[in-house]
Amino acid sequence: MEIVSEVRTFGGRQIRLKHRSSTLNCDMQLSVFLPPQAEHHAVPSVYFLSGLTCTDENFSTKAGAQRVAAQLGIALIIPDTSPRGDEIPDEDRYDFGKGAGFYLNATETPWAKHYQMYDYILDELPKCVEAQFPLTDQRSIAGHSMGGHGALVIGVRNPERYQSISAFSPITHPTQCPWGEYAFTQYLGGNRDAWKDYDAVELIKAYGQVRPIRVDQGLADNFLEEQLKPEALQAVFDETDGPGAIYLHEGYDHSYYFISSFIEEQLRFHAHYLL
């Protein structure tokens, strides 16, 4: 992994990197925040998955997470949201293709060659960053919107890899909303049973969940009813009696103003299980 840029902030290092991904068959960029404690010993990490149209820079520049991460001694690993490059297939819409990888492993042509974000986040990325930086094998996973969907799915399916899971405004039930239905049809084909492997509601309904989950949702979110469906996630939390909680916030929307308002609560939630 090659360092592209680095700045100091809150006593730590905010680093942007690039590397060749064998999983995605393209060059990828990502951001890493190392807290000041990493200069003396290995630290745990929170992986943050961003939403539609975002890159690794949205969270690193807008969320204001570094101050609290530096206090807690937690690294932040912030990948891109999809494969990138001139050779990557795309479509002329914001909710599919580049910037909209949906954190799944595509099976359909032409997407399958590059759109393998599930494997990239789960396997290749941790191996790369943990080989280069002083990180322990204690990880948690978080995300926003499409990235909240990714965090829930990857965390629920791999409880041995993550200590805790959180999400802002996640797409909780993508098999039943327009964003998910379009993307899953293109990436995974028409077999809706195969889609359930990437739907947090369906996964928890089928297998339960053992890791603690925190979800923060703004009630002034313009995507709330049509796309996000937190009530479906709450229903499976209630049915399975697992360690999950949804916090509803009056007046907050879908933006990084919302994320920056509650990122401290989420990071302290993860710290309880990581430290």
Short mmCIF file of C-alpha atoms in Angstrom, two decimals:
data_model
loop_
_atom_site.label_atom_id
_atom_site.label_comp_id
_atom_site.label_asym_id
_atom_site.label_seq_id
_atom_site.Cartn_x
_atom_site.Cartn_y
_atom_site.Cartn_z
CA MET A 1 0.00 0.00 0.00
CA GLU A 2 1.34 3.40 -1.00
CA ILE A 3 0.77 6.54 1.07
CA VAL A 4 -0.76 9.29 -1.08
CA SER A 5 -1.07 11.97 1.61
CA GLU A 6 -0.77 12.39 5.36
CA VAL A 7 -1.74 15.09 7.85
CA ARG A 8 -1.65 15.44 11.62
CA THR A 9 -4.91 15.83 13.49
CA PHE A 10 -5.71 15.48 17.21
CA GLY A 11 -2.25 14.05 17.77
CA GLY A 12 -2.81 11.24 15.30
CA ARG A 13 -2.19 10.61 11.61
CA GLN A 14 -4.84 10.94 8.90
CA ILE A 15 -3.48 8.97 5.96
CA ARG A 16 -4.76 8.39 2.43
CA LEU A 17 -3.45 5.33 0.61
CA LYS A 18 -3.77 3.48 -2.67
CA HIS A 19 -3.14 -0.13 -3.58
CA ARG A 20 -3.84 -2.70 -6.23
CA SER A 21 -6.75 -4.89 -5.18
CA SER A 22 -6.63 -8.46 -6.40
CA THR A 23 -10.22 -8.94 -5.22
CA LEU A 24 -11.64 -6.02 -7.20
CA ASN A 25 -9.13 -6.18 -10.07
CA CYS A 26 -8.43 -2.46 -9.96
CA ASP A 27 -6.57 0.23 -8.03
CA MET A 28 -8.29 1.35 -4.84
CA GLN A 29 -7.93 4.27 -2.46
CA LEU A 30 -8.77 4.35 1.23
CA SER A 31 -8.26 6.50 4.31
CA VAL A 32 -6.87 5.47 7.69
CA PHE A 33 -6.80 7.45 10.92
CA LEU A 34 -4.22 6.26 13.45
CA PRO A 35 -4.71 7.67 16.96
CA PRO A 36 -1.66 8.88 18.91
CA GLN A 37 -1.65 5.64 20.95
CA ALA A 38 -0.64 3.75 17.78
CA GLU A 39 2.84 5.26 18.09
CA HIS A 40 3.37 3.11 21.19
CA HIS A 41 1.30 -0.05 20.71
CA ALA A 42 -1.20 -1.75 18.41
CA VAL A 43 -4.76 -0.43 18.58
CA PRO A 44 -8.21 -1.79 17.65
CA SER A 45 -10.11 -0.42 14.69
CA VAL A 46 -13.53 0.60 13.45
CA TYR A 47 -14.22 0.07 9.74
CA PHE A 48 -16.58 2.73 8.40
CA LEU A 49 -18.46 2.02 5.15
CA SER A 50 -19.83 5.08 3.37
CA GLY A 51 -22.99 5.51 1.33
CA LEU A 52 -24.14 6.10 -2.24
CA THR A 53 -21.95 8.46 -4.34
CA CYS A 54 -19.33 8.69 -1.57
CA THR A 55 -15.61 7.93 -1.57
CA ASP A 56 -13.31 7.33 1.39
CA GLU A 57 -12.98 11.09 1.85
CA ASN A 58 -16.58 11.92 2.80
CA PHE A 59 -16.38 10.38 6.25
CA SER A 60 -12.78 11.39 6.91
CA THR A 61 -13.44 15.07 6.14
CA LYS A 62 -17.06 15.59 7.30
CA ALA A 63 -17.85 13.30 10.24
CA GLY A 64 -15.53 14.83 12.84
CA ALA A 65 -14.65 11.38 14.11
CA GLN A 66 -10.91 11.83 14.68
CA ARG A 67 -11.19 13.78 17.93
CA VAL A 68 -13.08 11.03 19.73
CA ALA A 69 -11.10 8.23 18.06
CA ALA A 70 -7.90 9.88 19.30
CA GLN A 71 -9.25 10.08 22.84
CA LEU A 72 -10.33 6.45 22.80
CA GLY A 73 -7.27 5.05 21.04
CA ILE A 74 -9.19 3.55 18.12
CA ALA A 75 -8.10 3.51 14.48
CA LEU A 76 -10.57 4.34 11.70
CA ILE A 77 -10.39 2.36 8.45
CA ILE A 78 -12.40 4.07 5.69
CA PRO A 79 -12.58 2.25 2.32
CA ASP A 80 -14.08 3.47 -0.92
CA THR A 81 -17.64 2.46 -1.79
CA SER A 82 -16.97 0.58 -5.02
CA PRO A 83 -14.26 -0.37 -7.50
CA ARG A 84 -12.89 2.54 -9.54
CA GLY A 85 -11.13 3.11 -12.84
CA ASP A 86 -11.70 3.54 -16.57
CA GLU A 87 -12.00 -0.22 -17.01
CA ILE A 88 -14.78 -0.58 -14.41
CA PRO A 89 -18.32 -1.00 -15.81
CA ASP A 90 -20.73 1.74 -14.74
CA GLU A 91 -24.21 3.04 -15.34
CA ASP A 92 -25.51 6.59 -15.62
CA ARG A 93 -27.33 6.71 -12.28
CA TYR A 94 -26.21 7.62 -8.77
CA ASP A 95 -27.54 4.50 -7.04
CA PHE A 96 -25.80 1.86 -9.15
CA GLY A 97 -22.32 1.20 -10.50
CA LYS A 98 -19.36 3.32 -9.41
CA GLY A 99 -19.92 4.75 -5.95
CA ALA A 100 -22.67 2.19 -5.34
CA GLY A 101 -21.09 -1.22 -4.85
CA PHE A 102 -23.60 -2.24 -2.14
CA TYR A 103 -20.88 -4.24 -0.35
CA LEU A 104 -21.83 -7.50 -2.05
CA ASN A 105 -20.18 -10.03 -4.36
CA ALA A 106 -21.76 -9.59 -7.80
CA THR A 107 -22.48 -12.74 -9.78
CA GLU A 108 -23.78 -11.23 -13.05
CA THR A 109 -21.92 -10.05 -16.16
CA PRO A 110 -20.31 -7.50 -16.50
CA TRP A 111 -20.29 -6.67 -12.78
CA ALA A 112 -18.83 -9.86 -11.33
CA LYS A 113 -15.24 -9.23 -12.47
CA HIS A 114 -14.83 -6.14 -10.28
CA TYR A 115 -17.80 -5.69 -7.93
CA GLN A 116 -16.69 -7.98 -5.09
CA MET A 117 -16.90 -5.49 -2.25
CA TYR A 118 -18.04 -8.03 0.34
CA ASP A 119 -14.84 -10.06 0.00
CA TYR A 120 -12.74 -6.91 -0.21
CA ILE A 121 -14.06 -5.49 3.08
CA LEU A 122 -14.09 -8.83 4.89
CA ASP A 123 -10.74 -10.28 3.81
CA GLU A 124 -8.39 -8.30 1.58
CA LEU A 125 -8.62 -4.88 3.21
CA PRO A 126 -8.00 -6.05 6.82
CA LYS A 127 -5.01 -8.12 5.71
CA CYS A 128 -3.53 -5.12 3.90
CA VAL A 129 -3.97 -2.51 6.63
CA GLU A 130 -3.08 -4.84 9.51
CA ALA A 131 0.13 -5.80 7.75
CA GLN A 132 1.14 -2.15 7.31
CA PHE A 133 -0.07 -0.46 10.51
CA PRO A 134 0.00 -1.27 14.25
CA LEU A 135 -3.53 -2.69 14.48
CA THR A 136 -4.82 -5.51 16.63
CA ASP A 137 -7.28 -8.12 15.38
CA GLN A 138 -10.05 -6.47 17.41
CA ARG A 139 -12.41 -4.83 14.91
CA SER A 140 -15.86 -3.32 14.79
CA ILE A 141 -17.81 -2.22 11.75
CA ALA A 142 -20.03 0.79 11.06
CA GLY A 143 -21.54 2.60 8.10
CA HIS A 144 -24.01 5.09 6.67
CA SER A 145 -26.99 4.45 4.37
CA MET A 146 -25.75 1.95 1.75
CA GLY A 147 -22.71 1.55 3.99
CA GLY A 148 -24.99 0.98 6.96
CA HIS A 149 -26.50 -1.88 4.98
CA GLY A 150 -22.99 -3.18 4.35
CA ALA A 151 -21.98 -2.92 8.00
CA LEU A 152 -25.08 -4.74 9.19
CA VAL A 153 -24.77 -7.53 6.61
CA ILE A 154 -21.03 -8.09 6.98
CA GLY A 155 -21.16 -7.83 10.77
CA VAL A 156 -24.15 -10.14 11.22
CA ARG A 157 -22.72 -12.75 8.83
CA ASN A 158 -19.28 -12.70 10.45
CA PRO A 159 -19.66 -12.29 14.23
CA GLU A 160 -16.28 -13.91 14.81
CA ARG A 161 -14.59 -11.03 12.96
CA TYR A 162 -16.29 -8.02 14.57
CA GLN A 163 -16.92 -7.11 18.19
CA SER A 164 -19.82 -4.74 17.52
CA ILE A 165 -21.85 -3.23 14.68
CA SER A 166 -23.36 0.20 14.15
CA ALA A 167 -25.07 2.16 11.40
CA PHE A 168 -26.42 5.60 10.58
CA SER A 169 -29.61 5.63 8.49
CA PRO A 170 -29.00 2.14 7.07
CA ILE A 171 -30.84 0.50 4.18
CA THR A 172 -32.11 -2.22 6.50
CA HIS A 173 -34.27 -4.28 4.13
CA PRO A 174 -32.83 -3.82 0.60
CA THR A 175 -34.80 -6.69 -0.92
CA GLN A 176 -37.92 -4.59 -0.26
CA CYS A 177 -36.88 -1.09 -1.34
CA PRO A 178 -36.20 0.53 -4.74
CA TRP A 179 -32.47 1.09 -4.21
CA GLY A 180 -31.89 -2.52 -3.28
CA GLU A 181 -34.24 -4.09 -5.78
CA TYR A 182 -32.59 -2.36 -8.74
CA ALA A 183 -29.01 -2.98 -7.58
CA PHE A 184 -29.60 -6.59 -6.55
CA THR A 185 -31.29 -7.41 -9.86
CA GLN A 186 -28.27 -6.12 -11.78
CA TYR A 187 -25.53 -7.48 -9.49
CA LEU A 188 -27.11 -10.77 -8.38
CA GLY A 189 -29.71 -11.65 -11.02
CA GLY A 190 -33.40 -12.39 -10.71
CA ASN A 191 -33.32 -15.08 -8.00
CA ARG A 192 -34.67 -13.16 -5.01
CA ASP A 193 -33.68 -15.97 -2.63
CA ALA A 194 -30.03 -15.17 -3.39
CA TRP A 195 -30.66 -11.55 -2.41
CA LYS A 196 -31.40 -12.56 1.18
CA ASP A 197 -27.68 -13.12 1.84
CA TYR A 198 -27.29 -9.32 1.62
CA ASP A 199 -30.37 -8.23 3.57
CA ALA A 200 -29.87 -7.56 7.29
CA VAL A 201 -33.54 -8.12 8.14
CA GLU A 202 -33.61 -11.47 6.36
CA LEU A 203 -30.29 -12.56 7.86
CA ILE A 204 -31.30 -11.77 11.44
CA LYS A 205 -34.69 -13.36 10.87
CA ALA A 206 -33.05 -16.58 9.65
CA TYR A 207 -29.97 -16.82 11.88
CA GLY A 208 -30.39 -14.35 14.72
CA GLN A 209 -27.51 -12.11 15.76
CA VAL A 210 -25.05 -12.30 18.59
CA ARG A 211 -23.03 -9.10 18.37
CA PRO A 212 -24.38 -5.81 19.78
CA ILE A 213 -25.87 -3.46 17.19
CA ARG A 214 -26.56 0.26 17.48
CA VAL A 215 -28.53 2.10 14.78
CA ASP A 216 -29.11 5.86 14.71
CA GLN A 217 -31.90 7.14 12.48
CA GLY A 218 -33.06 10.69 11.87
CA LEU A 219 -36.82 11.15 11.68
CA ALA A 220 -36.55 14.03 9.15
CA ASP A 221 -34.70 11.73 6.71
CA ASN A 222 -36.33 12.07 3.29
CA PHE A 223 -35.44 8.42 2.48
CA LEU A 224 -36.92 7.05 5.69
CA GLU A 225 -40.14 5.39 4.55
CA GLU A 226 -39.35 4.35 0.98
CA GLN A 227 -35.74 3.19 1.26
CA LEU A 228 -34.56 2.66 4.85
CA LYS A 229 -37.40 0.89 6.70
CA PRO A 230 -36.02 0.89 10.27
CA GLU A 231 -39.34 -0.55 11.49
CA ALA A 232 -38.48 -3.83 9.71
CA LEU A 233 -35.17 -4.02 11.54
CA GLN A 234 -36.83 -3.19 14.86
CA ALA A 235 -39.31 -6.00 14.27
CA VAL A 236 -36.57 -8.63 13.89
CA PHE A 237 -34.72 -7.21 16.90
CA ASP A 238 -37.92 -7.76 18.87
CA GLU A 239 -38.52 -11.24 17.43
CA THR A 240 -35.01 -12.54 18.04
CA ASP A 241 -34.39 -10.73 21.32
CA GLY A 242 -30.81 -10.05 20.22
CA PRO A 243 -28.58 -7.21 21.43
CA GLY A 244 -29.80 -4.56 19.03
CA ALA A 245 -31.18 -1.05 19.54
CA ILE A 246 -32.43 1.70 17.22
CA TYR A 247 -32.18 5.32 18.39
CA LEU A 248 -34.58 7.71 16.67
CA HIS A 249 -33.67 11.40 16.47
CA GLU A 250 -36.35 14.01 15.88
CA GLY A 251 -35.49 16.66 13.27
CA TYR A 252 -32.32 15.04 11.87
CA ASP A 253 -31.91 14.22 8.18
CA HIS A 254 -29.76 11.85 6.10
CA SER A 255 -26.68 14.08 5.88
CA TYR A 256 -23.26 14.29 7.50
CA TYR A 257 -24.69 16.93 9.83
CA PHE A 258 -26.56 14.01 11.38
CA ILE A 259 -23.52 11.73 11.40
CA SER A 260 -21.28 14.35 12.98
CA SER A 261 -23.90 14.95 15.68
CA PHE A 262 -23.85 11.34 16.91
CA ILE A 263 -20.50 9.89 15.82
CA GLU A 264 -19.18 10.25 19.37
CA GLU A 265 -21.99 8.07 20.73
CA GLN A 266 -21.29 5.40 18.13
CA LEU A 267 -17.54 5.36 18.69
CA ARG A 268 -17.99 5.15 22.46
CA PHE A 269 -20.44 2.29 21.86
CA HIS A 270 -17.73 0.43 19.92
CA ALA A 271 -15.05 1.28 22.48
CA HIS A 272 -17.05 -0.59 25.14
CA TYR A 273 -16.49 -3.81 23.17
CA LEU A 274 -13.06 -3.12 21.69
CA LEU A 275 -11.06 -1.85 24.68
#
